[in-house]
CSV table of C-alpha atoms in Angstrom, one decimal:
chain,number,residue,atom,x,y,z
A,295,UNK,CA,-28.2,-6.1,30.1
A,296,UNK,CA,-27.4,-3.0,28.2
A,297,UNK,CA,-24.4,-3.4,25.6
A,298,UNK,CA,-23.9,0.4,25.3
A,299,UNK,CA,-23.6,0.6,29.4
A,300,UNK,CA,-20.5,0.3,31.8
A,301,UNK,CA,-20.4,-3.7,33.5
A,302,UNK,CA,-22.2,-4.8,30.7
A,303,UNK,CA,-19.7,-7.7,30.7
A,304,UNK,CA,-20.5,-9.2,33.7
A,305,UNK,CA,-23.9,-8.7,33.4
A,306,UNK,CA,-23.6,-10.7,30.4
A,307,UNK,CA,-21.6,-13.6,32.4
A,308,UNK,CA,-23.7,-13.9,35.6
A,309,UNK,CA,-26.3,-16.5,35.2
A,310,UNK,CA,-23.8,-18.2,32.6
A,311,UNK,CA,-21.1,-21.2,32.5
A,312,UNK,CA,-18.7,-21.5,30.6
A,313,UNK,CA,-20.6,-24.5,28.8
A,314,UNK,CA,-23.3,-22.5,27.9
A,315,UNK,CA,-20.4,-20.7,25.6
A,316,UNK,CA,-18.8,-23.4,24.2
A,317,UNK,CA,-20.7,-27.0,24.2
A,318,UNK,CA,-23.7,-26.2,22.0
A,319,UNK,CA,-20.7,-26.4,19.0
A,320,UNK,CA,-19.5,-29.2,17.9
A,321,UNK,CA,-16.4,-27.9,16.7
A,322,UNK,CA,-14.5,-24.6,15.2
A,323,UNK,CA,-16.0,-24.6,11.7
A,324,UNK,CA,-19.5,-25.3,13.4
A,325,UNK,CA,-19.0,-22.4,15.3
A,326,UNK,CA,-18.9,-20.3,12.4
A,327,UNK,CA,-21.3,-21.7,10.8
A,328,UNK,CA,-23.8,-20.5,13.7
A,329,UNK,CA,-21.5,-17.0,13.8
A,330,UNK,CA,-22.5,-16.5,10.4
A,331,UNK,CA,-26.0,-17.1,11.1
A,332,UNK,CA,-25.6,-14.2,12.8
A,333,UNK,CA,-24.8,-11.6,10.5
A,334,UNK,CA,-21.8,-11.4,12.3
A,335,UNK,CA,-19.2,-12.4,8.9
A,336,UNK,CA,-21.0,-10.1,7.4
A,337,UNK,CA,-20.6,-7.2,9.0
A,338,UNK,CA,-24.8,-6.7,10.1
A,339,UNK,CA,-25.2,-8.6,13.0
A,340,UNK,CA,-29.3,-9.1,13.7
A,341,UNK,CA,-28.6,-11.2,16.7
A,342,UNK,CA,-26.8,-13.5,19.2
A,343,UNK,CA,-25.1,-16.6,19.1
A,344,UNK,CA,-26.9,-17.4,21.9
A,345,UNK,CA,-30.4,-19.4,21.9
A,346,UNK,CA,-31.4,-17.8,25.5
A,347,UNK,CA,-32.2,-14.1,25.4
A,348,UNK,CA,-29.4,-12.0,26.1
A,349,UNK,CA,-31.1,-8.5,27.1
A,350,UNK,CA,-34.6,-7.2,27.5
A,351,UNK,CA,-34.1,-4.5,25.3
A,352,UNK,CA,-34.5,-3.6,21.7
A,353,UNK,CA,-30.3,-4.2,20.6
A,354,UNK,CA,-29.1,-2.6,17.9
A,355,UNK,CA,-26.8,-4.0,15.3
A,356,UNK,CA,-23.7,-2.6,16.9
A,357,UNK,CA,-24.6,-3.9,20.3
A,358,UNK,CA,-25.3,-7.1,18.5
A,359,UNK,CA,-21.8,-7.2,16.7
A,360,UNK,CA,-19.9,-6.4,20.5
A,361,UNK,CA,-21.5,-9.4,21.8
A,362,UNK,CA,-21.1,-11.7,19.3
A,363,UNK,CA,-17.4,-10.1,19.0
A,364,UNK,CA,-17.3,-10.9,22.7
A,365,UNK,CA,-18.7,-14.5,22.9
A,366,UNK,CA,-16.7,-15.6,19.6
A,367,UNK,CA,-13.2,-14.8,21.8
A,368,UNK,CA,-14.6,-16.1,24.8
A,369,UNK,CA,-15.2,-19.4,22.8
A,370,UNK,CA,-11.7,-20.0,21.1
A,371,UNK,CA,-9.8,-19.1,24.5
A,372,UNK,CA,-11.9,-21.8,26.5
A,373,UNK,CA,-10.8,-24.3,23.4
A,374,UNK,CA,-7.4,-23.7,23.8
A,375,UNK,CA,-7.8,-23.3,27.8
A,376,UNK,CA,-10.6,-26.0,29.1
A,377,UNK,CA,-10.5,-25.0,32.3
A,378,UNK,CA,-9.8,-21.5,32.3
A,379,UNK,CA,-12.3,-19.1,34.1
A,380,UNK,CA,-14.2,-16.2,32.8
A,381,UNK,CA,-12.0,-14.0,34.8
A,382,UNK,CA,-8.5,-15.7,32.8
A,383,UNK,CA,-10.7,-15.0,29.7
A,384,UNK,CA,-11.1,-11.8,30.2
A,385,UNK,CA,-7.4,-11.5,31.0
A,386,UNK,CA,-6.0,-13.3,27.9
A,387,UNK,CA,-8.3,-10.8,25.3
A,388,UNK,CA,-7.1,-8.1,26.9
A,389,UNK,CA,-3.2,-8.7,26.8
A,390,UNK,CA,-3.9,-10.0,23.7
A,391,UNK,CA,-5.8,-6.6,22.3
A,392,UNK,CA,-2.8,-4.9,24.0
A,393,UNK,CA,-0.3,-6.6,21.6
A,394,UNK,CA,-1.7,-5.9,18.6
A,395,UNK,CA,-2.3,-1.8,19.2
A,396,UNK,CA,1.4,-1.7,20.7
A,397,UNK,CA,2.3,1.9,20.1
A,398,UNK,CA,-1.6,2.9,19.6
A,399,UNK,CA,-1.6,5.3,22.4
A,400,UNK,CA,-4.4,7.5,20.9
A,401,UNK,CA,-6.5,4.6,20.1
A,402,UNK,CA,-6.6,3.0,23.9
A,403,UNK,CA,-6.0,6.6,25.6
A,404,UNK,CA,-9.4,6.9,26.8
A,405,UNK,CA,-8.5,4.0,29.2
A,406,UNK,CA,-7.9,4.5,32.8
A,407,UNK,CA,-5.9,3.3,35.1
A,408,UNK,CA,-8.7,2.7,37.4
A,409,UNK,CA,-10.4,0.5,35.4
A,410,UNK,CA,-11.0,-3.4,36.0
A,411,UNK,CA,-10.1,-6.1,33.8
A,412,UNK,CA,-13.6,-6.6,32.6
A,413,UNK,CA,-14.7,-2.8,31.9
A,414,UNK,CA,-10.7,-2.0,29.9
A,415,UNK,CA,-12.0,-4.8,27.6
A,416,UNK,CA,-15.3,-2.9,26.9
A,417,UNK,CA,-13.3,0.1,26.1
A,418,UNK,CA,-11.5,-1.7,23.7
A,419,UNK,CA,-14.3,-3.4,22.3
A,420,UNK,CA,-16.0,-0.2,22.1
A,421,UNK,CA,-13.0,1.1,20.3
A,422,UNK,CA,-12.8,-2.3,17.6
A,423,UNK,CA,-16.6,-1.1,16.7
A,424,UNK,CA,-15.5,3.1,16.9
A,425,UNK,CA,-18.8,3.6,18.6
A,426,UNK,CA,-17.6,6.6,21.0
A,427,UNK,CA,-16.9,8.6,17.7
A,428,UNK,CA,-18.8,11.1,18.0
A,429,UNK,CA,-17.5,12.4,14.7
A,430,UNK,CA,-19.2,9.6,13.1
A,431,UNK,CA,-23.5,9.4,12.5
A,432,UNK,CA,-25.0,6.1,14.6
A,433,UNK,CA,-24.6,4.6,11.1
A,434,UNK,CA,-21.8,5.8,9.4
A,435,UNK,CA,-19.1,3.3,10.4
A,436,UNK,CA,-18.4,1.5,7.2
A,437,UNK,CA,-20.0,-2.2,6.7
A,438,UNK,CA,-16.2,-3.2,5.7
A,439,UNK,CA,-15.3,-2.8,9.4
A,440,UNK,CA,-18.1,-4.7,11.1
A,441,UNK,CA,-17.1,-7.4,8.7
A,442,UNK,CA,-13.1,-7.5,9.1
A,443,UNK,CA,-13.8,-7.5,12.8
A,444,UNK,CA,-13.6,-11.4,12.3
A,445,UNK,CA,-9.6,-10.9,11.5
A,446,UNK,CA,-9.4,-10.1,15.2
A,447,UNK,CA,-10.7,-13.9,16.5
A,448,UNK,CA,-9.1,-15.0,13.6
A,449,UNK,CA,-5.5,-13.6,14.8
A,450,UNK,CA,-6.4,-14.4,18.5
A,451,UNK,CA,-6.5,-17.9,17.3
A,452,UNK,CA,-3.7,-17.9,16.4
A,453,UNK,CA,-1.7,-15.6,19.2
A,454,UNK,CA,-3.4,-18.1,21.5
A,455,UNK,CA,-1.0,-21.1,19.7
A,456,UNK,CA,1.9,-18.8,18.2
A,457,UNK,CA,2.0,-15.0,20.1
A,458,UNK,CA,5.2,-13.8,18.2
A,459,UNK,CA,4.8,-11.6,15.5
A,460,UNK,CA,0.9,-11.7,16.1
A,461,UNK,CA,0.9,-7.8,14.4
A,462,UNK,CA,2.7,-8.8,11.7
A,463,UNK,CA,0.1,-12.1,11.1
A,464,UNK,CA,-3.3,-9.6,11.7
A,465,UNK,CA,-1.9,-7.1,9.0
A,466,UNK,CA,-1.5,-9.8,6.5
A,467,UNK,CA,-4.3,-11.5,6.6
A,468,UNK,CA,-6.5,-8.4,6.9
A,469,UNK,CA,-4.3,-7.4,3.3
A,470,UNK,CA,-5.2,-10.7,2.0
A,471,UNK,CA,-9.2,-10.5,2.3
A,472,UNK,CA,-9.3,-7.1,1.1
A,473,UNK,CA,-6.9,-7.7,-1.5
A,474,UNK,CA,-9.4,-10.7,-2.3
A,475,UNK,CA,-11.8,-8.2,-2.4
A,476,UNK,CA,-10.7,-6.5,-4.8
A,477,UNK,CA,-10.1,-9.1,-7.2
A,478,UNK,CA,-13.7,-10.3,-6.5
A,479,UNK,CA,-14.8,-6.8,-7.6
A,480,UNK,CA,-12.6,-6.8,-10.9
A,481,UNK,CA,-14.3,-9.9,-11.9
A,482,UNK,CA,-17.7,-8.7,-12.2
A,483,UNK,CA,-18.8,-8.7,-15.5
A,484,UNK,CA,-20.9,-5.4,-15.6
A,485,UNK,CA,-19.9,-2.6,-13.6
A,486,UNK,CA,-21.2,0.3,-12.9
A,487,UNK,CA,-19.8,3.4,-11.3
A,488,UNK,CA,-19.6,2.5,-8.1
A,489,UNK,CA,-18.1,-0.6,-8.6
A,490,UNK,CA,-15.2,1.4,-10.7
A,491,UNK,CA,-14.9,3.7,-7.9
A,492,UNK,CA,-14.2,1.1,-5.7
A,493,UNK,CA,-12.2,-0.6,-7.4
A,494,UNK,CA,-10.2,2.4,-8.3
A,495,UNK,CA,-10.0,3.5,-4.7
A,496,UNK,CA,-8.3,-0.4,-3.8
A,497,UNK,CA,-5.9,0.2,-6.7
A,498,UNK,CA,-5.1,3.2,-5.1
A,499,UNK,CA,-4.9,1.9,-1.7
A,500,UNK,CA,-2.4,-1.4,-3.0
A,501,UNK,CA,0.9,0.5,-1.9
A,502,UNK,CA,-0.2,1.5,0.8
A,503,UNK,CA,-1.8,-2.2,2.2
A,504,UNK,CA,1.7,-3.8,0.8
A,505,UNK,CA,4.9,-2.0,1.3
A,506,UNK,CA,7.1,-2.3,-1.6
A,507,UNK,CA,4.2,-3.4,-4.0
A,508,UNK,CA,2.3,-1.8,-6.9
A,509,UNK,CA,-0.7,-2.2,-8.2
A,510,UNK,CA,0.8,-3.8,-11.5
A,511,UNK,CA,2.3,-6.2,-9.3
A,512,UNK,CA,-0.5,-7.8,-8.4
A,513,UNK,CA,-2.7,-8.8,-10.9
A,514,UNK,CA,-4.0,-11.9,-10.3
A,515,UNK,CA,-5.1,-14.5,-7.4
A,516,UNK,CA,-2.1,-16.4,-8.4
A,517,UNK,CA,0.4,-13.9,-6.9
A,518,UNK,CA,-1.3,-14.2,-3.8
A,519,UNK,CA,1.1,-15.9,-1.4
A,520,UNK,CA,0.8,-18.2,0.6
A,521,UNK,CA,-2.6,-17.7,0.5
A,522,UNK,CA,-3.6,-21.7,0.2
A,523,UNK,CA,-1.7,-22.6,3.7
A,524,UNK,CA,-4.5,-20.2,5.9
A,525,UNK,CA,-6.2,-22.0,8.1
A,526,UNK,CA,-9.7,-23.5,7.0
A,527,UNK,CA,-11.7,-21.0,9.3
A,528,UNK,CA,-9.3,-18.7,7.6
A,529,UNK,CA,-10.2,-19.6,4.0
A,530,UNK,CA,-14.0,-19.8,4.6
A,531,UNK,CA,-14.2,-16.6,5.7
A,532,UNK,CA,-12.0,-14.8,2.9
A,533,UNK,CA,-14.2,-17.1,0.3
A,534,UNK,CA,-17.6,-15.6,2.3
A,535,UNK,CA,-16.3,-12.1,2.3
A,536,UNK,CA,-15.4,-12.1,-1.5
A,537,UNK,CA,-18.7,-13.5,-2.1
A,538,UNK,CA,-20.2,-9.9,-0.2
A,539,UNK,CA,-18.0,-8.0,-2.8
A,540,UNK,CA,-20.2,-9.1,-5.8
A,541,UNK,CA,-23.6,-9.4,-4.2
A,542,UNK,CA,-25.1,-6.4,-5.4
A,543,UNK,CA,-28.1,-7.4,-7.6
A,544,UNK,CA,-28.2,-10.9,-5.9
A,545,UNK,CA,-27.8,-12.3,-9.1
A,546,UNK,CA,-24.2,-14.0,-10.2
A,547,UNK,CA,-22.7,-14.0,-13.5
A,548,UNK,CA,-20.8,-16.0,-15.4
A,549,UNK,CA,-17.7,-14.3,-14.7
A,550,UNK,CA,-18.3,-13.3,-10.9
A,551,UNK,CA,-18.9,-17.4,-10.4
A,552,UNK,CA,-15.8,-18.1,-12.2
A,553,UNK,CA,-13.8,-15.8,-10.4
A,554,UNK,CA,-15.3,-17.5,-7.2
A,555,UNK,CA,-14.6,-21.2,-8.3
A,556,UNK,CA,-11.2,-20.3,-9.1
A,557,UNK,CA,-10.5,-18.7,-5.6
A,558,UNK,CA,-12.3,-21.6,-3.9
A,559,UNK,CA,-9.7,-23.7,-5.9
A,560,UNK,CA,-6.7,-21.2,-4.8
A,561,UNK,CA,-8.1,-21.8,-1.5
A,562,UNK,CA,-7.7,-25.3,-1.3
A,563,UNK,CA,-11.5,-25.7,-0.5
A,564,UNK,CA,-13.9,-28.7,-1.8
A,565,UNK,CA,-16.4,-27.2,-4.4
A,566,UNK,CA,-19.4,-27.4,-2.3
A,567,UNK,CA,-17.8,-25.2,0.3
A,568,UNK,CA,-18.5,-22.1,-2.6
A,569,UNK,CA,-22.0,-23.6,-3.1
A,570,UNK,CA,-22.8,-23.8,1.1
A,571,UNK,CA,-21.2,-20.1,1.2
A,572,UNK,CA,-23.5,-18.8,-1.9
A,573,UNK,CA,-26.4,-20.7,0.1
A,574,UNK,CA,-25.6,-19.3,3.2
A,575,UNK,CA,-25.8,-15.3,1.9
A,576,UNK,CA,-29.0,-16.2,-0.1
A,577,UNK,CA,-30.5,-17.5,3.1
A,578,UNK,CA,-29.3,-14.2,5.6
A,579,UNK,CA,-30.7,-11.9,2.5
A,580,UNK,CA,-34.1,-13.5,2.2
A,581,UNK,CA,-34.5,-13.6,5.8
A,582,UNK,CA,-33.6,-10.3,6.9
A,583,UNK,CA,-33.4,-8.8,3.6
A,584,UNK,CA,-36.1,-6.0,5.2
A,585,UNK,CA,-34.6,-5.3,8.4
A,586,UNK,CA,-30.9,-4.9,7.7
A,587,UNK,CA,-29.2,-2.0,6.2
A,588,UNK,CA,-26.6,-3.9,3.6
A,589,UNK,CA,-29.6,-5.2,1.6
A,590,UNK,CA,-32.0,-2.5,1.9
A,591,UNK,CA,-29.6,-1.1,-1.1
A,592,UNK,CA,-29.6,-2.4,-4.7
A,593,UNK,CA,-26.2,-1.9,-4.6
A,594,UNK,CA,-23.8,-2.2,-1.4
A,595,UNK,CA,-20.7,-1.9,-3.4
A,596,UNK,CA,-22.3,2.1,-3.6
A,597,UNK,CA,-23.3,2.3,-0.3
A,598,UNK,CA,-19.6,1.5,0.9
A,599,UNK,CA,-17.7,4.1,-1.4
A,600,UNK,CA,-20.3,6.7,-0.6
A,601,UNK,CA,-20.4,6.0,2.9
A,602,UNK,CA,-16.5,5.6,3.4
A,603,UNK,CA,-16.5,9.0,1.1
A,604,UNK,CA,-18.7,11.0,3.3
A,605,UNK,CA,-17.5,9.6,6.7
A,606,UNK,CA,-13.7,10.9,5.6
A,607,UNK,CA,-15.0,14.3,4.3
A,608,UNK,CA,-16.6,15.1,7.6
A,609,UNK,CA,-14.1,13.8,9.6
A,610,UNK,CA,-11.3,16.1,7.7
A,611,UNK,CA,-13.8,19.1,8.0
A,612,UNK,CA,-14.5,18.2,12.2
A,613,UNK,CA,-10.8,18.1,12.6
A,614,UNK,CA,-9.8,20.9,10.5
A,615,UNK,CA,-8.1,23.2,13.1
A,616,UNK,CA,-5.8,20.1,14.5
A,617,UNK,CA,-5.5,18.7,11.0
A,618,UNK,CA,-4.1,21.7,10.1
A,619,UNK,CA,-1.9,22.3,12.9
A,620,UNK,CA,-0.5,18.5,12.7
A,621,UNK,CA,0.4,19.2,8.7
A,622,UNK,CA,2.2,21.8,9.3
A,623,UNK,CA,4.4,20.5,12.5
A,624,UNK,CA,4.9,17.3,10.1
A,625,UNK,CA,6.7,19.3,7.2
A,626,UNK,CA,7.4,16.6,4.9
A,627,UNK,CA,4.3,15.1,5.0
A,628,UNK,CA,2.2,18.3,3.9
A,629,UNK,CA,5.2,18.4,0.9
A,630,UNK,CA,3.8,15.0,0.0
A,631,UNK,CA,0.2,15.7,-0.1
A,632,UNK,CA,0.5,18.8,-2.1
A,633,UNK,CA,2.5,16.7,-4.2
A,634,UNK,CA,0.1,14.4,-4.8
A,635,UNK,CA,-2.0,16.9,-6.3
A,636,UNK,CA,0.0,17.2,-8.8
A,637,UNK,CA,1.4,13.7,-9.5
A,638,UNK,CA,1.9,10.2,-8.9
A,639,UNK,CA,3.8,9.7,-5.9
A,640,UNK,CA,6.4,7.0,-5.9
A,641,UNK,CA,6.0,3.4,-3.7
A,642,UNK,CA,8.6,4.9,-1.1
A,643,UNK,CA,6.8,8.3,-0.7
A,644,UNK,CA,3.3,6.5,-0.7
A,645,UNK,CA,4.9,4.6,2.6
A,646,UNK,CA,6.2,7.9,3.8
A,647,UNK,CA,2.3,9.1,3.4
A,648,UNK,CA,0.9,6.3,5.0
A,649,UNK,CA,3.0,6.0,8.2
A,650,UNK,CA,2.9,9.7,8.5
A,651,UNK,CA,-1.2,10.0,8.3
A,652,UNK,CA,-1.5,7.1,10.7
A,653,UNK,CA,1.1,8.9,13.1
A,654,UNK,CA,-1.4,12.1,13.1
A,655,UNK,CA,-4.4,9.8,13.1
A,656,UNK,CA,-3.4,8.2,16.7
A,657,UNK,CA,-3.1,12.2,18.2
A,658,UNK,CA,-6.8,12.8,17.3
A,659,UNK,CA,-9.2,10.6,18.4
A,660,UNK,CA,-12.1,11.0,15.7
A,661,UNK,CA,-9.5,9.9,13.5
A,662,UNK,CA,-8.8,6.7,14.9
A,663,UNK,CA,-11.5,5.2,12.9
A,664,UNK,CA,-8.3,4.5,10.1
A,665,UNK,CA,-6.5,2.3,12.6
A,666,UNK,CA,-10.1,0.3,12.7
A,667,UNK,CA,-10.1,-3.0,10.4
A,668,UNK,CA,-10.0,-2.0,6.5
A,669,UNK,CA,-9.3,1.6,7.9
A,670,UNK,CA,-5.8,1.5,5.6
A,671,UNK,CA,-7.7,1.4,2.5
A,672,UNK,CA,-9.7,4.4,3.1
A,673,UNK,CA,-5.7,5.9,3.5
A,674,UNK,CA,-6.1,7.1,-0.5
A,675,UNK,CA,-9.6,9.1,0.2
A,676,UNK,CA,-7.7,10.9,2.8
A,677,UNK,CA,-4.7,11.9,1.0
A,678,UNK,CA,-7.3,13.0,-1.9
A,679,UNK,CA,-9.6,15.1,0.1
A,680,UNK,CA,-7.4,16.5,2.3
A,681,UNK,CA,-5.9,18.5,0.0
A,682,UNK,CA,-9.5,20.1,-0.8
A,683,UNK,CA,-11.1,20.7,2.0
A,684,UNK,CA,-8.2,22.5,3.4
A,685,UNK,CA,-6.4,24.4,0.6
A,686,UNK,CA,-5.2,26.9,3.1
A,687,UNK,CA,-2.5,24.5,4.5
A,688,UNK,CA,-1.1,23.9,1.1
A,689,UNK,CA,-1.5,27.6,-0.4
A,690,UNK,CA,0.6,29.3,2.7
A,691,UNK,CA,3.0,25.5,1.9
A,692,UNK,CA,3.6,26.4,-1.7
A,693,UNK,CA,4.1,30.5,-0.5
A,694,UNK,CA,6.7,29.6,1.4
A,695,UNK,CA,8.5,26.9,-0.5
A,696,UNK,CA,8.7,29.9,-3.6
A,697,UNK,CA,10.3,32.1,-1.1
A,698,UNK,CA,12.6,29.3,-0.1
């Protein structure tokens, strides 16, 4: 079975019931226990779920994260539907997946009509993990979208129970963890540049996660809403993701710990859930610590900012012609990026910005990788490079607005 291959679905399925899926967990929460094992939470999947060998071939961490993606859906339809076949499975994720890109055409227009259930869902699969971007290095997909690729079982959950407003549910609890994040990041007692960078960049990106929100709004876990009635798979994994945001030197100080005992209290979790969770990442490190890219770095915090930096530089540059073109058909929008150049743009004209880049990012494809999970807070490195890399836009902008 080859995960980078057309049919690889079935392939995956024949031989297998849908016990094999589902009855080696005892329940939800022991599922992602094993999930974690993984890599999967993460964001660095090293292997299946499965204990029975899922292809003779050397996988790579991608294909690793599409399966485990994969089974992890399979496994929370066939606990809401017992008796459900592959086939309705297959079915479910897909309307499902269709739901929450509503309006997305550039992000599912490579699908065909002609396509069966089974091979639409690899597409879109494909999609979730950007790996037909061939904009992007094998690599160069940010680790914060392998690991926010859990909001997607998380919200199918939950469509699964409660379909209405299931975009509205996926948004928010993606803005949750990352604003998490970013709190997580504040906390740590000795920054260095990278850490500043990043946490300058999720400043920067707080108008436009939260419409009608500033920065200096949210200051504190406190002002998180609602944040104590998630779910418990939901809480575990925004406590294991904040806990990825300050492993850098796999060491934890004083202040890093506190932050983390105070959001396991926010959370509503028992205090050995934060000491399983800082077991559990110790565990992953010191057993693949050699063979995974997130820990081969002293710092991950650096290798996000300068990958997420890189990856939006060259995409700008590969798309310049179109970019181009699409700024100046948009008017207003290429007013507001030259704008921005020069000063702070206000909440309502950071929303402008944002629905405006997203609307040009779902007409070319390479782009789509900012409609991927955590793609909205890479929104500020776009508005900031754009500008410089393709000065021409703006220079002939401001000629024109003078002879206006």
């Amino acid at each position: 079975m080859n995960p980078s291959a057309t049919d690889w679905i079935p392939k995956f399925l024949s031989g297998l019931e849908r016990v094999d899926l589902t009855t080696k967990f005892k329940n939800r929460t022991n599922f992602y226990t094993y999930l974690k094992e993984t890599g999967f939470i993460y964001g660095v999947s090293v292997k299946a779920i499965l204990d029975e060998t899922v292809s003779n071939l050397d996988l790579t961490k991608e294909e690793y994260t599409k399966i485990n993606l994969f089974h992890a859906l399979l496994y929370f339809y066939f606990q809401s539907n017992p008796k459900g076949s592959f086939d309705d499975a297959i079915g479910s994720i897909n309307e499902f997946y269709n739901k929450i890109d509503k309006g997305k055409t550039g992000f599912l227009r490579k699908l065909t009509l002609s396509q069966s259930n089974s091979q639409h869902l690899e597409s879109v699969l494909s999609s979730r993990l950007q790996e037909t971007n061939t904009a992007l290095k094998k690599n160069n997909t940010s680790i914060l979208t392998y690991a926010l690729l859990f909001v997607d079982v998380l919200a199918y959950i939950k469509w699964l129970s409660k379909p209405r407003a299931i975009k509205s549910y996926a948004k928010q609890l993606e803005n949750s963890v990352i604003t998490c994040c970013f709190f997580a990041l504040k906390a740590k007692q000795n920054k260095n540049k990278y850490d500043r960078l990043l946490i300058d960049l999720f400043e920067s990106s707080t108008e436009y996660l939260i419409a009608d929100t500033s920065a200096q709004d949210i200051t504190s876990l406190q002002q998180l809403k609602r944040i104590s009635n998630r779910s418990d798979l939901e809480k575990k994994y925004i406590l294991d993701i904040c806990i990825i945001a300050v492993w850098d030197d796999h060491e934890m100080d004083a202040s890093e710990f506190n932050f983390l005992q105070n959001l396991t209290t926010k959370l509503k979790l028992p205090e050995k859930e934060l000491t399983t969770s800082l077991q559990d990442l110790t565990s992953f490190s010191d057993k693949y610590t050699e063979t995974i890219q997130l820990f081969e770095y002293s710092n991950p915090v650096k290798l996000f900012y300068k990958q997420s930096a890189a990856t939006v530089k060259l995409l700008i540059l590969r798309n310049k012609k179109r970019l181009i073109r699409e700024l100046e058909e948009s008017g207003e929008l290429l007013v507001l990026l030259s704008q921005s150049t020069l000063r702070d743009l206000n909440p309502e004209e950071k929303h402008k910005v944002k629905e405006q880049l997203l609307d040009v990012c779902k007409t070319i494809p390479s782009l789509t990788i900012f409609l991927l999970p955590g793609g909205t807070v890479l929104l500020p490195l776009l508005v900031k490079f754009i500008p410089k890399l393709l000065p021409s836009a703006f220079n002939e902008n401001r000629i024109q607005d003078k002879k206006n």
